[in-house]
Amino acid sequence: MKKTIYVALVLFAFITSCKGNDPSLSKQTIAVSTSSIALNYSSQTSSVTVKMTGTKWNATSDQSWCTLSVNSSSSKETDVTISVSGNNSFTARNAKIIFTLNNNDTVSVKVSQSALPSIPDYSSPIAASSVGMTSEAKTLAHNITIGWNLGNTLEVPGNETGWGNPLTTQQLIDGVKAAGFNAVRIPCAWDSYVEDTISYKIKATWLARVKQVVDYCYKNNMYVILNIHWDGGWLENHPLYAYQEKVNAKQKAYWQQIAAYFRDYDEHLLFAGTNEVHFDYNAPSAENIAVQLSYNQTFVNAVRSTGGKNAYRTLIVQSYNTNISYAISYMKIPDDSASKRLMVEVHCYDPWDFCGDTSSSAVNLWGSSYAAYGKISSWGQEDYIKQQFSTIKTNFVDKGYPVILGEFGAVRRSSLSGTTLTNHLASRAYYLGYVTQYAKNNGIVPFYWDNGVTGNNGFALINRSNGSVFDSQALNAIVTGSSNGVYPY
């Protein structure tokens, strides 16, 4: 009996010893592709690859602002997306992600996220700096081949996605650059992003978000125009004496903050003071013009007052309603402490019944050669465009002020069908190419208006979700027109 017990114990010990040295267990390992990830303050994602020789791993994050796309896997190799929410504080933060194998081995990834950029004191100017700011306005205008508008996005009051476009990403701006544009105009809201209605202090989170989009463009070595856009009409709809003092107070406060925040950016960043300031669409009164011009002067003074590179930054001032005819009749250039650093902005949606009208009076065709296929507008054809642009050249470009065609375009009437649609799209492409070419021939820098709408009566060239080309016919016309046009400076 005792011998039997002894043999059993020896056998148990042997089995236990063998189990402890089981090579299938000793080979269980887990590894990740990186042990640390550094991200900026914005909401964004990164990824790691997890490899193992075990049977399963689990993962946890010790911070709620840092989440994982996969928390458990039995695959030998798994890609895990790490998502972080925006850091809306001025303090950096860290998270730790622990991946645990079934045999309790662990590896970890440290995720660090930077704080919001500090807001500079705009009340005290810094010394002027010309570093990275050597080009005059004419040189910068010559360097912009063709521009694109990030329309219906950052100018939406209080909600970037409120008008149907997704959040702007690096992928989108990369796509814009690949399509042939080397400049982006960013229409922007500010009044709907203030945290103090007495001091007009802009929210730090909004300044940081705008900076992120500007940086997307800078990463592609693109030029950027940043403006104050419609934003509920506080500025744009009030060229009246009754509003002048209050609007100018806001205009000064906002531009001092914006300018100070972006003060260290080089000459690739241009500021545009307003957008389409108008009382109605009739000819302006003397009051309308006087007040609108004061908004331009306040803008120039506010930016220059912050010093640094802003002492030399090229600034863009607008005609009344950015209307070409009104620019010719009423536009006066503001006083400026900097020399040769101003541009003028106008827009062109002429003739409107072809370019933007969606009523029953709209026409589908443009250009004298398309009149044989249907109705064209009674005005605004080739000779008109050439005359308007030529007059702008005489009044501004030839006097040393390059002109930005901040918006132009024509809606895509995709609800049409058959040969009617074919002729419309062909005439639209002709219009876009014609305007682009003759703008450049007259020293006017063209920026196409893209509102992201791909449906009927939309202006989209680029798919906002992935940066791919949506309307190649229109895009090719613009790029070809840009190539055929030659700036006269």
CSV table of C-alpha atoms in Angstrom, one decimal:
chain,number,residue,atom,x,y,z
A,1,MET,CA,0.0,0.0,0.0
A,2,LYS,CA,2.8,2.4,0.9
A,3,LYS,CA,4.7,1.6,-2.3
A,4,THR,CA,1.6,2.3,-4.4
A,5,ILE,CA,1.2,5.7,-2.7
A,6,TYR,CA,4.8,6.5,-3.3
A,7,VAL,CA,4.6,5.7,-7.0
A,8,ALA,CA,1.6,7.8,-7.4
A,9,LEU,CA,3.2,10.8,-5.7
A,10,VAL,CA,6.3,10.5,-8.0
A,11,LEU,CA,4.1,10.3,-11.0
A,12,PHE,CA,2.1,13.4,-9.9
A,13,ALA,CA,5.3,15.3,-9.3
A,14,PHE,CA,6.6,14.3,-12.8
A,15,ILE,CA,3.3,15.4,-14.5
A,16,THR,CA,3.3,18.7,-12.6
A,17,SER,CA,6.9,19.4,-13.5
A,18,CYS,CA,6.2,18.7,-17.2
A,19,LYS,CA,3.2,21.0,-17.1
A,20,GLY,CA,5.2,23.8,-15.6
A,21,ASN,CA,7.7,23.5,-18.5
A,22,ASP,CA,5.0,23.2,-21.2
A,23,PRO,CA,6.5,25.0,-24.2
A,24,SER,CA,3.1,26.1,-25.5
A,25,LEU,CA,2.7,28.2,-22.4
A,26,SER,CA,6.3,29.5,-22.2
A,27,LYS,CA,6.0,30.8,-25.8
A,28,GLN,CA,2.9,33.1,-25.1
A,29,THR,CA,3.9,36.7,-25.8
A,30,ILE,CA,2.3,40.0,-26.6
A,31,ALA,CA,3.7,43.1,-28.2
A,32,VAL,CA,2.5,46.4,-29.5
A,33,SER,CA,3.9,48.5,-32.4
A,34,THR,CA,4.7,51.5,-30.2
A,35,SER,CA,4.9,52.2,-26.5
A,36,SER,CA,3.9,55.9,-26.7
A,37,ILE,CA,1.7,58.1,-28.8
A,38,ALA,CA,1.9,61.9,-28.7
A,39,LEU,CA,-1.2,63.8,-30.0
A,40,ASN,CA,-2.2,67.5,-30.1
A,41,TYR,CA,-5.1,69.0,-28.4
A,42,SER,CA,-7.7,68.2,-31.1
A,43,SER,CA,-10.1,65.3,-31.3
A,44,GLN,CA,-8.4,62.7,-33.4
A,45,THR,CA,-7.3,59.1,-33.8
A,46,SER,CA,-4.1,57.1,-33.9
A,47,SER,CA,-3.5,53.4,-34.2
A,48,VAL,CA,-1.3,50.5,-32.9
A,49,THR,CA,-0.8,47.0,-34.0
A,50,VAL,CA,-1.1,44.2,-31.3
A,51,LYS,CA,0.7,40.9,-32.0
A,52,MET,CA,0.5,37.8,-29.7
A,53,THR,CA,1.3,34.1,-29.6
A,54,GLY,CA,-1.3,33.4,-26.9
A,55,THR,CA,-5.0,32.8,-27.2
A,56,LYS,CA,-6.6,36.1,-26.3
A,57,TRP,CA,-5.8,39.6,-25.0
A,58,ASN,CA,-7.9,42.3,-23.3
A,59,ALA,CA,-7.3,46.0,-23.1
A,60,THR,CA,-8.3,48.9,-20.9
A,61,SER,CA,-7.7,52.6,-20.9
A,62,ASP,CA,-7.4,54.4,-17.6
A,63,GLN,CA,-9.0,57.6,-19.0
A,64,SER,CA,-12.5,58.1,-20.4
A,65,TRP,CA,-11.3,60.6,-23.0
A,66,CYS,CA,-9.1,57.9,-24.5
A,67,THR,CA,-11.0,55.0,-26.0
A,68,LEU,CA,-10.2,51.9,-28.1
A,69,SER,CA,-11.9,50.4,-31.2
A,70,VAL,CA,-11.1,46.9,-30.0
A,71,ASN,CA,-11.0,45.9,-26.3
A,72,SER,CA,-10.4,42.2,-26.8
A,73,SER,CA,-9.1,39.9,-29.5
A,74,SER,CA,-8.1,36.3,-30.2
A,75,SER,CA,-6.3,37.2,-33.5
A,76,LYS,CA,-2.6,36.8,-33.7
A,77,GLU,CA,-2.4,40.4,-35.1
A,78,THR,CA,-4.9,43.2,-34.6
A,79,ASP,CA,-5.0,46.8,-35.6
A,80,VAL,CA,-6.5,49.0,-32.8
A,81,THR,CA,-7.6,52.5,-33.3
A,82,ILE,CA,-7.1,54.8,-30.4
A,83,SER,CA,-9.5,57.8,-30.2
A,84,VAL,CA,-9.1,60.9,-28.1
A,85,SER,CA,-11.6,63.7,-27.5
A,86,GLY,CA,-10.5,67.3,-27.8
A,87,ASN,CA,-8.5,68.6,-24.8
A,88,ASN,CA,-10.3,71.9,-24.0
A,89,SER,CA,-8.0,72.9,-21.2
A,90,PHE,CA,-4.6,74.6,-21.0
A,91,THR,CA,-3.1,71.6,-19.2
A,92,ALA,CA,-1.6,68.6,-21.0
A,93,ARG,CA,-2.9,65.1,-20.1
A,94,ASN,CA,-1.9,61.5,-20.3
A,95,ALA,CA,-3.7,58.1,-20.5
A,96,LYS,CA,-2.3,54.6,-20.1
A,97,ILE,CA,-3.6,51.7,-22.1
A,98,ILE,CA,-2.8,48.2,-20.8
A,99,PHE,CA,-3.0,45.1,-23.0
A,100,THR,CA,-3.2,41.9,-20.9
A,101,LEU,CA,-2.5,38.5,-22.4
A,102,ASN,CA,-4.4,35.4,-21.1
A,103,ASN,CA,-1.3,34.3,-19.1
A,104,ASN,CA,-1.3,37.7,-17.4
A,105,ASP,CA,1.6,39.2,-19.3
A,106,THR,CA,1.0,42.9,-20.0
A,107,VAL,CA,2.3,45.6,-22.3
A,108,SER,CA,1.3,49.3,-22.1
A,109,VAL,CA,1.0,52.3,-24.4
A,110,LYS,CA,1.2,55.8,-23.0
A,111,VAL,CA,-1.0,58.4,-24.8
A,112,SER,CA,-0.1,62.0,-24.2
A,113,GLN,CA,-2.2,64.9,-25.5
A,114,SER,CA,-1.0,68.5,-25.5
A,115,ALA,CA,-2.9,71.4,-24.0
A,116,LEU,CA,-4.8,74.1,-25.9
A,117,PRO,CA,-2.4,76.7,-27.3
A,118,SER,CA,-2.1,79.7,-25.0
A,119,ILE,CA,-3.9,82.8,-26.1
A,120,PRO,CA,-1.5,85.7,-26.5
A,121,ASP,CA,-2.1,89.1,-24.9
A,122,TYR,CA,-3.4,91.1,-27.8
A,123,SER,CA,-3.7,94.3,-25.8
A,124,SER,CA,0.0,94.9,-26.1
A,125,PRO,CA,1.8,94.8,-29.5
A,126,ILE,CA,5.1,93.0,-29.9
A,127,ALA,CA,8.0,94.3,-32.0
A,128,ALA,CA,7.5,94.1,-35.8
A,129,SER,CA,9.1,91.1,-37.5
A,130,SER,CA,9.7,90.7,-41.2
A,131,VAL,CA,10.9,87.1,-40.9
A,132,GLY,CA,9.0,85.0,-43.4
A,133,MET,CA,7.2,88.1,-44.6
A,134,THR,CA,9.3,89.4,-47.4
A,135,SER,CA,6.8,89.2,-50.3
A,136,GLU,CA,4.7,92.1,-51.3
A,137,ALA,CA,1.0,91.6,-52.1
A,138,LYS,CA,1.7,91.5,-55.8
A,139,THR,CA,4.2,88.6,-55.3
A,140,LEU,CA,1.8,86.6,-53.2
A,141,ALA,CA,-1.0,87.1,-55.7
A,142,HIS,CA,1.3,85.9,-58.5
A,143,ASN,CA,2.2,82.8,-56.4
A,144,ILE,CA,-1.4,81.7,-56.0
A,145,THR,CA,-2.3,79.7,-59.1
A,146,ILE,CA,-6.0,78.8,-58.2
A,147,GLY,CA,-7.9,79.0,-54.9
A,148,TRP,CA,-10.7,76.9,-53.4
A,149,ASN,CA,-13.3,77.9,-50.8
A,150,LEU,CA,-14.1,75.7,-47.7
A,151,GLY,CA,-17.7,76.9,-48.0
A,152,ASN,CA,-20.6,76.2,-45.6
A,153,THR,CA,-18.3,74.9,-42.9
A,154,LEU,CA,-16.4,77.1,-40.4
A,155,GLU,CA,-18.7,80.0,-41.1
A,156,VAL,CA,-21.7,78.1,-39.9
A,157,PRO,CA,-22.8,79.9,-36.7
A,158,GLY,CA,-21.9,77.8,-33.7
A,159,ASN,CA,-21.7,74.5,-35.4
A,160,GLU,CA,-19.2,73.5,-38.1
A,161,THR,CA,-21.4,70.6,-39.4
A,162,GLY,CA,-24.7,72.5,-39.1
A,163,TRP,CA,-25.2,73.0,-42.8
A,164,GLY,CA,-24.6,69.3,-43.8
A,165,ASN,CA,-20.8,69.1,-44.3
A,166,PRO,CA,-18.7,66.8,-42.2
A,167,LEU,CA,-15.8,68.0,-40.0
A,168,THR,CA,-12.9,69.2,-42.1
A,169,THR,CA,-10.0,66.8,-42.1
A,170,GLN,CA,-6.4,66.7,-43.3
A,171,GLN,CA,-7.6,64.1,-45.9
A,172,LEU,CA,-10.0,66.7,-47.4
A,173,ILE,CA,-7.3,69.4,-47.7
A,174,ASP,CA,-4.8,66.9,-49.1
A,175,GLY,CA,-7.5,66.1,-51.7
A,176,VAL,CA,-7.9,69.8,-52.5
A,177,LYS,CA,-4.2,70.2,-53.0
A,178,ALA,CA,-4.0,67.0,-55.2
A,179,ALA,CA,-6.9,68.4,-57.4
A,180,GLY,CA,-4.7,71.4,-58.4
A,181,PHE,CA,-5.4,74.2,-55.9
A,182,ASN,CA,-2.6,75.8,-53.9
A,183,ALA,CA,-4.7,78.2,-51.8
A,184,VAL,CA,-7.7,77.8,-49.6
A,185,ARG,CA,-10.1,80.5,-48.5
A,186,ILE,CA,-11.7,79.8,-45.1
A,187,PRO,CA,-14.9,81.6,-44.5
A,188,CYS,CA,-15.2,81.8,-40.7
A,189,ALA,CA,-17.6,82.7,-37.9
A,190,TRP,CA,-16.4,84.3,-34.8
A,191,ASP,CA,-19.3,86.2,-33.1
A,192,SER,CA,-21.2,82.9,-32.5
A,193,TYR,CA,-18.1,81.6,-30.7
A,194,VAL,CA,-17.6,84.1,-27.9
A,195,GLU,CA,-17.5,83.3,-24.3
A,196,ASP,CA,-18.0,86.9,-23.0
A,197,THR,CA,-20.4,89.2,-24.8
A,198,ILE,CA,-19.0,92.2,-23.0
A,199,SER,CA,-15.3,91.9,-23.9
A,200,TYR,CA,-16.1,89.9,-27.1
A,201,LYS,CA,-13.6,87.3,-26.0
A,202,ILE,CA,-13.4,84.4,-28.5
A,203,LYS,CA,-13.5,80.8,-27.1
A,204,ALA,CA,-10.1,79.3,-26.9
A,205,THR,CA,-11.5,76.0,-28.3
A,206,TRP,CA,-12.7,77.7,-31.4
A,207,LEU,CA,-9.5,79.5,-32.1
A,208,ALA,CA,-7.7,76.2,-31.7
A,209,ARG,CA,-10.1,74.5,-34.1
A,210,VAL,CA,-9.6,77.2,-36.7
A,211,LYS,CA,-5.8,76.9,-36.2
A,212,GLN,CA,-6.1,73.1,-36.8
A,213,VAL,CA,-7.7,73.7,-40.2
A,214,VAL,CA,-5.2,76.4,-41.1
A,215,ASP,CA,-2.4,73.9,-40.2
A,216,TYR,CA,-3.9,71.3,-42.5
A,217,CYS,CA,-3.3,73.8,-45.3
A,218,TYR,CA,0.2,74.8,-44.1
A,219,LYS,CA,1.2,71.1,-44.1
A,220,ASN,CA,0.6,71.2,-47.9
A,221,ASN,CA,2.5,74.5,-48.3
A,222,MET,CA,-0.7,76.2,-49.4
A,223,TYR,CA,-1.8,79.8,-49.0
A,224,VAL,CA,-4.7,80.5,-46.7
A,225,ILE,CA,-7.2,83.4,-46.6
A,226,LEU,CA,-9.0,83.6,-43.2
A,227,ASN,CA,-11.9,86.0,-43.0
A,228,ILE,CA,-14.9,87.1,-40.9
A,229,HIS,CA,-17.9,85.8,-42.9
A,230,TRP,CA,-21.7,86.1,-42.5
A,231,ASP,CA,-22.0,84.7,-39.0
A,232,GLY,CA,-25.7,85.7,-38.5
A,233,GLY,CA,-25.2,89.0,-40.3
A,234,TRP,CA,-24.0,91.1,-37.3
A,235,LEU,CA,-21.3,92.7,-39.5
A,236,GLU,CA,-22.4,91.8,-43.0
A,237,ASN,CA,-26.0,93.2,-42.9
A,238,HIS,CA,-25.4,96.5,-41.1
A,239,PRO,CA,-23.6,99.2,-43.0
A,240,LEU,CA,-25.7,101.8,-41.2
A,241,TYR,CA,-24.7,104.6,-38.9
A,242,ALA,CA,-27.0,103.2,-36.1
A,243,TYR,CA,-24.8,100.1,-36.0
A,244,GLN,CA,-21.4,101.6,-36.9
A,245,GLU,CA,-20.0,102.1,-33.4
A,246,LYS,CA,-20.9,98.7,-32.0
A,247,VAL,CA,-19.9,96.8,-35.1
A,248,ASN,CA,-16.6,98.5,-35.2
A,249,ALA,CA,-16.0,97.7,-31.6
A,250,LYS,CA,-16.6,94.0,-32.3
A,251,GLN,CA,-14.5,94.2,-35.5
A,252,LYS,CA,-11.6,95.6,-33.6
A,253,ALA,CA,-11.8,93.1,-30.7
A,254,TYR,CA,-12.2,90.1,-32.9
A,255,TRP,CA,-9.4,91.0,-35.3
A,256,GLN,CA,-7.0,91.9,-32.5
A,257,GLN,CA,-7.6,88.4,-31.1
A,258,ILE,CA,-7.4,86.6,-34.4
A,259,ALA,CA,-4.3,88.4,-35.5
A,260,ALA,CA,-2.5,87.9,-32.2
A,261,TYR,CA,-3.4,84.2,-32.2
A,262,PHE,CA,-1.9,83.7,-35.7
A,263,ARG,CA,0.8,86.3,-35.3
A,264,ASP,CA,3.7,83.9,-35.8
A,265,TYR,CA,2.4,82.4,-39.1
A,266,ASP,CA,4.4,83.5,-42.2
A,267,GLU,CA,3.2,85.2,-45.3
A,268,HIS,CA,1.2,82.1,-46.5
A,269,LEU,CA,-1.6,83.3,-44.2
A,270,LEU,CA,-3.6,86.3,-45.3
A,271,PHE,CA,-6.5,88.0,-43.5
A,272,ALA,CA,-9.7,89.3,-45.1
A,273,GLY,CA,-11.6,91.7,-43.0
A,274,THR,CA,-15.2,91.1,-44.0
A,275,ASN,CA,-17.3,89.4,-46.6
A,276,GLU,CA,-20.3,90.8,-48.5
A,277,VAL,CA,-21.2,93.8,-46.4
A,278,HIS,CA,-24.5,95.2,-47.8
A,279,PHE,CA,-27.8,96.7,-46.7
A,280,ASP,CA,-29.8,95.3,-49.6
A,281,TYR,CA,-28.9,94.4,-53.2
A,282,ASN,CA,-29.7,97.9,-54.6
A,283,ALA,CA,-27.1,100.5,-55.3
A,284,PRO,CA,-25.6,101.7,-51.9
A,285,SER,CA,-26.3,105.0,-50.3
A,286,ALA,CA,-23.5,107.4,-49.1
A,287,GLU,CA,-24.2,106.1,-45.6
A,288,ASN,CA,-23.8,102.5,-46.7
A,289,ILE,CA,-20.5,103.2,-48.3
A,290,ALA,CA,-19.1,105.3,-45.5
A,291,VAL,CA,-19.9,102.7,-42.8
A,292,GLN,CA,-18.7,99.8,-44.9
A,293,LEU,CA,-15.4,101.5,-45.6
A,294,SER,CA,-15.0,102.2,-41.8
A,295,TYR,CA,-15.2,98.4,-41.2
A,296,ASN,CA,-12.3,97.9,-43.6
A,297,GLN,CA,-10.2,100.6,-41.9
A,298,THR,CA,-10.9,99.2,-38.4
A,299,PHE,CA,-9.8,95.8,-39.7
A,300,VAL,CA,-6.5,97.0,-41.0
A,301,ASN,CA,-5.8,99.1,-37.9
A,302,ALA,CA,-6.6,96.2,-35.6
A,303,VAL,CA,-4.4,93.7,-37.3
A,304,ARG,CA,-1.4,96.1,-37.5
A,305,SER,CA,-1.8,97.0,-33.9
A,306,THR,CA,-0.7,93.5,-32.8
A,307,GLY,CA,2.8,93.8,-34.2
A,308,GLY,CA,5.0,90.9,-35.0
A,309,LYS,CA,4.6,89.4,-38.5
A,310,ASN,CA,1.2,91.2,-38.7
A,311,ALA,CA,3.1,94.4,-39.2
A,312,TYR,CA,3.9,93.1,-42.7
A,313,ARG,CA,1.1,90.6,-43.4
A,314,THR,CA,-0.9,91.1,-46.6
A,315,LEU,CA,-4.5,92.0,-45.8
A,316,ILE,CA,-7.6,91.9,-48.1
A,317,VAL,CA,-10.3,94.5,-48.0
A,318,GLN,CA,-13.7,94.2,-49.7
A,319,SER,CA,-15.8,96.4,-52.0
A,320,TYR,CA,-19.4,97.0,-51.0
A,321,ASN,CA,-21.1,93.7,-51.3
A,322,THR,CA,-17.9,92.5,-53.0
A,323,ASN,CA,-19.7,93.7,-56.1
A,324,ILE,CA,-17.4,94.5,-59.1
A,325,SER,CA,-19.5,97.5,-60.3
A,326,TYR,CA,-19.6,98.9,-56.8
A,327,ALA,CA,-15.9,98.4,-56.4
A,328,ILE,CA,-15.3,100.5,-59.5
A,329,SER,CA,-17.7,103.2,-58.4
A,330,TYR,CA,-17.2,103.5,-54.6
A,331,MET,CA,-14.2,101.6,-53.4
A,332,LYS,CA,-11.5,103.5,-51.4
A,333,ILE,CA,-8.4,101.8,-50.2
A,334,PRO,CA,-7.8,102.1,-46.4
A,335,ASP,CA,-4.8,103.9,-44.9
A,336,ASP,CA,-2.1,101.4,-44.0
A,337,SER,CA,1.1,101.6,-42.1
A,338,ALA,CA,2.6,98.8,-44.2
A,339,SER,CA,3.6,99.4,-47.8
A,340,LYS,CA,2.3,97.4,-50.7
A,341,ARG,CA,0.6,94.8,-48.4
A,342,LEU,CA,-3.1,95.3,-49.4
A,343,MET,CA,-5.4,93.4,-51.8
A,344,VAL,CA,-8.9,94.1,-52.8
A,345,GLU,CA,-11.7,91.5,-52.9
A,346,VAL,CA,-14.7,91.1,-55.3
A,347,HIS,CA,-17.0,88.2,-56.1
A,348,CYS,CA,-18.6,87.1,-59.4
A,349,TYR,CA,-21.8,85.2,-59.8
A,350,ASP,CA,-22.8,87.0,-63.0
A,351,PRO,CA,-25.2,86.4,-64.6
A,352,TRP,CA,-27.1,85.3,-61.5
A,353,ASP,CA,-29.9,83.7,-63.4
A,354,PHE,CA,-27.4,81.2,-64.7
A,355,CYS,CA,-24.9,81.0,-61.8
A,356,GLY,CA,-27.2,80.8,-58.8
A,357,ASP,CA,-30.9,81.4,-59.4
A,358,THR,CA,-33.0,78.3,-58.6
A,359,SER,CA,-36.4,79.9,-59.4
A,360,SER,CA,-38.5,79.4,-62.6
A,361,SER,CA,-36.6,82.3,-64.2
A,362,ALA,CA,-33.3,80.5,-64.1
A,363,VAL,CA,-31.4,79.6,-67.3
A,364,ASN,CA,-29.4,76.5,-67.9
A,365,LEU,CA,-26.9,77.8,-70.5
A,366,TRP,CA,-24.1,80.4,-70.7
A,367,GLY,CA,-22.0,81.7,-73.6
A,368,SER,CA,-22.8,82.9,-77.0
A,369,SER,CA,-21.9,79.6,-78.6
A,370,TYR,CA,-24.6,77.8,-76.5
A,371,ALA,CA,-27.5,80.1,-77.5
A,372,ALA,CA,-28.3,77.7,-80.3
A,373,TYR,CA,-29.2,75.0,-77.7
A,374,GLY,CA,-31.6,77.0,-75.6
A,375,LYS,CA,-32.1,80.2,-73.7
A,376,ILE,CA,-29.1,82.1,-72.3
A,377,SER,CA,-29.2,85.2,-70.0
A,378,SER,CA,-29.7,88.6,-71.7
A,379,TRP,CA,-26.6,89.9,-70.0
A,380,GLY,CA,-23.4,88.8,-68.3
A,381,GLN,CA,-22.0,86.9,-71.3
A,382,GLU,CA,-18.3,86.8,-72.5
A,383,ASP,CA,-17.9,90.5,-73.4
A,384,TYR,CA,-19.4,91.5,-70.1
A,385,ILE,CA,-17.0,89.4,-68.1
A,386,LYS,CA,-14.0,90.6,-70.0
A,387,GLN,CA,-15.1,94.3,-69.6
A,388,GLN,CA,-15.7,93.9,-65.9
A,389,PHE,CA,-12.4,92.3,-65.3
A,390,SER,CA,-10.6,94.8,-67.5
A,391,THR,CA,-12.1,97.7,-65.5
A,392,ILE,CA,-11.0,96.1,-62.2
A,393,LYS,CA,-7.5,95.8,-63.6
A,394,THR,CA,-7.4,99.4,-64.5
A,395,ASN,CA,-8.8,100.7,-61.2
A,396,PHE,CA,-6.9,98.5,-58.8
A,397,VAL,CA,-4.3,96.0,-60.3
A,398,ASP,CA,-2.6,98.7,-62.4
A,399,LYS,CA,-2.4,100.9,-59.3
A,400,GLY,CA,-0.6,98.3,-57.3
A,401,TYR,CA,-3.5,96.5,-55.6
A,402,PRO,CA,-3.9,92.9,-56.7
A,403,VAL,CA,-7.5,91.7,-56.6
A,404,ILE,CA,-8.9,88.5,-55.1
A,405,LEU,CA,-11.9,87.0,-56.8
A,406,GLY,CA,-12.9,85.6,-53.4
A,407,GLU,CA,-15.9,83.6,-54.8
A,408,PHE,CA,-17.1,82.6,-58.2
A,409,GLY,CA,-19.0,79.6,-59.5
A,410,ALA,CA,-22.2,78.3,-61.1
A,411,VAL,CA,-24.6,75.7,-59.7
A,412,ARG,CA,-24.7,72.2,-61.2
A,413,ARG,CA,-28.3,71.7,-62.3
A,414,SER,CA,-28.2,67.9,-62.1
A,415,SER,CA,-32.0,67.4,-62.1
A,416,LEU,CA,-31.9,68.1,-65.8
A,417,SER,CA,-31.7,65.1,-68.1
A,418,GLY,CA,-30.6,64.0,-71.6
A,419,THR,CA,-29.1,66.5,-73.9
A,420,THR,CA,-30.4,69.3,-71.8
A,421,LEU,CA,-28.2,68.2,-69.0
A,422,THR,CA,-25.2,67.5,-71.3
A,423,ASN,CA,-25.4,71.0,-72.8
A,424,HIS,CA,-25.8,72.6,-69.4
A,425,LEU,CA,-22.8,70.9,-68.0
A,426,ALA,CA,-20.7,71.8,-71.0
A,427,SER,CA,-21.7,75.4,-70.9
A,428,ARG,CA,-21.1,75.5,-67.1
A,429,ALA,CA,-17.6,74.1,-67.7
A,430,TYR,CA,-17.0,76.7,-70.4
A,431,TYR,CA,-18.2,79.5,-68.0
A,432,LEU,CA,-15.9,78.3,-65.2
A,433,GLY,CA,-12.9,78.0,-67.5
A,434,TYR,CA,-13.6,81.4,-69.1
A,435,VAL,CA,-13.9,83.3,-65.8
A,436,THR,CA,-10.8,81.6,-64.4
A,437,GLN,CA,-8.7,82.5,-67.4
A,438,TYR,CA,-9.8,86.1,-67.9
A,439,ALA,CA,-9.6,86.7,-64.2
A,440,LYS,CA,-5.9,85.7,-64.2
A,441,ASN,CA,-5.3,87.7,-67.4
A,442,ASN,CA,-6.4,90.8,-65.6
A,443,GLY,CA,-4.4,90.2,-62.4
A,444,ILE,CA,-7.4,88.8,-60.5
A,445,VAL,CA,-6.8,85.8,-58.3
A,446,PRO,CA,-9.7,83.3,-58.7
A,447,PHE,CA,-11.1,81.3,-55.8
A,448,TYR,CA,-13.9,78.9,-56.7
A,449,TRP,CA,-16.9,78.7,-54.3
A,450,ASP,CA,-17.4,75.1,-53.2
A,451,ASN,CA,-20.2,74.6,-50.7
A,452,GLY,CA,-19.9,70.9,-50.4
A,453,VAL,CA,-23.3,70.2,-51.9
A,454,THR,CA,-23.2,67.4,-54.5
A,455,GLY,CA,-26.9,67.3,-55.2
A,456,ASN,CA,-29.0,69.4,-57.5
A,457,ASN,CA,-28.0,73.1,-57.6
A,458,GLY,CA,-24.8,72.4,-55.6
A,459,PHE,CA,-21.3,73.9,-56.1
A,460,ALA,CA,-19.2,70.9,-55.0
A,461,LEU,CA,-16.0,70.0,-56.8
A,462,ILE,CA,-14.6,67.9,-54.0
A,463,ASN,CA,-16.2,65.1,-52.0
A,464,ARG,CA,-16.0,66.4,-48.4
A,465,SER,CA,-16.0,63.0,-46.8
A,466,ASN,CA,-12.8,61.7,-48.4
A,467,GLY,CA,-11.2,64.5,-50.5
A,468,SER,CA,-11.8,62.8,-53.8
A,469,VAL,CA,-12.9,64.7,-56.9
A,470,PHE,CA,-16.7,64.8,-57.3
A,471,ASP,CA,-17.0,67.0,-60.4
A,472,SER,CA,-14.1,66.3,-62.8
A,473,GLN,CA,-15.6,68.2,-65.7
A,474,ALA,CA,-15.9,71.4,-63.8
A,475,LEU,CA,-12.6,70.9,-62.1
A,476,ASN,CA,-10.7,70.3,-65.3
A,477,ALA,CA,-12.3,73.4,-66.8
A,478,ILE,CA,-11.0,75.5,-63.9
A,479,VAL,CA,-7.5,74.0,-63.9
A,480,THR,CA,-7.3,74.5,-67.7
A,481,GLY,CA,-8.5,78.0,-67.4
A,482,SER,CA,-5.9,78.7,-64.7
A,483,SER,CA,-3.2,77.2,-66.9
A,484,ASN,CA,-4.3,79.3,-69.9
A,485,GLY,CA,-4.5,82.5,-67.9
A,486,VAL,CA,-1.4,84.7,-67.2
A,487,TYR,CA,-1.1,87.3,-64.5
A,488,PRO,CA,0.1,90.7,-65.9
A,489,TYR,CA,2.7,91.0,-63.1
